[in-house]
C-alpha cells in the first residue's frame, strides 16, 4: 500500500490549475498562459508538450524553481524576463532587464522598413536605439543583401543585441555602435533606411504605467517632457544621412502623429506619412529624402 497516491502529487495539470487561480486572484494578466510559459520554461519544454504530459508529477527541485518564478511574477517581473526570451517577427529574441521587451506593434515598423528595401540588391540600414536588436536583426535576416548598423547608448543592451545577432545567424551583417543616437556612427556613412523605435513616453506618464512596464529600462521609455525630446535630435541627425530616396521610419505614441510628421517635414523630408497599427492607433511616421 502506498501513501503517495498519484492524485496528491503536483502534476503538470494540478500545478497549472492552481497557478491560474492564484494569478487570477492577484490580477496577473493572462493567468493561464503565464502559468504555462513559466512551467514550460522550468521543465525546458514547450507549452504544447506540457499538454501531452499533464499527469507527470514535478520533482521537488522543479517545484522549487517554479515557485520562485511565481513569486517573482507576483512581484510584477515581466514573464519575458523570467523565461528570458520573446518572439518577434517569427524569431526568438533573448531578453533580460537590460532591454525593452519587443512589442508586436514594432513588427509593423519592421514591415514598413522591409517594404522600402530591395529584396535582391545591397542596401544600407541603420537602427537607432536598437535595444534587444529586434529590428536590426529581423531586417538583416529578411534581407540577406542588406548591411545593417545599429546603435544604442546602453552597453548592456548592446550585449543582448549582439547575442541575438549571433544566435540568429546575422552577426556578420550587423555592426553595433555604442553611443547616443547617430553620434557613434561614422560621419560619412549614408543609408537607404534609418529606422528607430525611440523612447517616446512623456516623462510625466512613466509613473502611471503598469508595474511590469516600469521594470523595463527607463532609458528605453522616457521621451522627455513632451515625449519628443529624443525624436527631434534623432530626425535632425538622420535626415542628412539618408541616400537620395532613402527612408526614415519611426515608431511613435498614438497622439504624436501630427507633431512628428511636422518634425520630419521641417527636416526637409518628403512624402511624409503616418501609418496606423492594428488597433487603428497612429503608430509609425515615415518620410524620405527626395530622389535626385
Ligand atoms: N529597438 C528596440 C525595440 O524596438 C528597443 C527600443 C528602445 O529601447 N526604445 O524593441
PDB file of C-alpha atoms in Angstrom, residues 228 231-232 235-236 258-269:
ATOM      1  CA  UNK A 228       9.595  64.106 -28.418  1.00  0.00           C
ATOM      2  CA  UNK A 231      12.775  62.120 -31.602  1.00  0.00           C
ATOM      3  CA  UNK A 232      13.721  65.727 -32.523  1.00  0.00           C
ATOM      4  CA  UNK A 235      15.314  63.196 -37.007  1.00  0.00           C
ATOM      5  CA  UNK A 236      17.686  66.167 -37.307  1.00  0.00           C
ATOM      6  CA  UNK A 258       0.889  65.263 -36.422  1.00  0.00           C
ATOM      7  CA  UNK A 259       3.752  66.613 -34.329  1.00  0.00           C
ATOM      8  CA  UNK A 260       6.294  64.069 -35.540  1.00  0.00           C
ATOM      9  CA  UNK A 261       5.140  64.497 -39.143  1.00  0.00           C
ATOM     10  CA  UNK A 262       5.898  68.217 -38.750  1.00  0.00           C
ATOM     11  CA  UNK A 263       9.374  67.372 -37.381  1.00  0.00           C
ATOM     12  CA  UNK A 264      10.175  65.230 -40.453  1.00  0.00           C
ATOM     13  CA  UNK A 265       8.880  67.920 -42.817  1.00  0.00           C
ATOM     14  CA  UNK A 266      10.906  70.596 -41.040  1.00  0.00           C
ATOM     15  CA  UNK A 267      13.985  68.388 -41.599  1.00  0.00           C
ATOM     16  CA  UNK A 268      13.295  68.548 -45.345  1.00  0.00           C
ATOM     17  CA  UNK A 269      11.892  65.050 -45.802  1.00  0.00           C
TER      18      UNK A 269
END
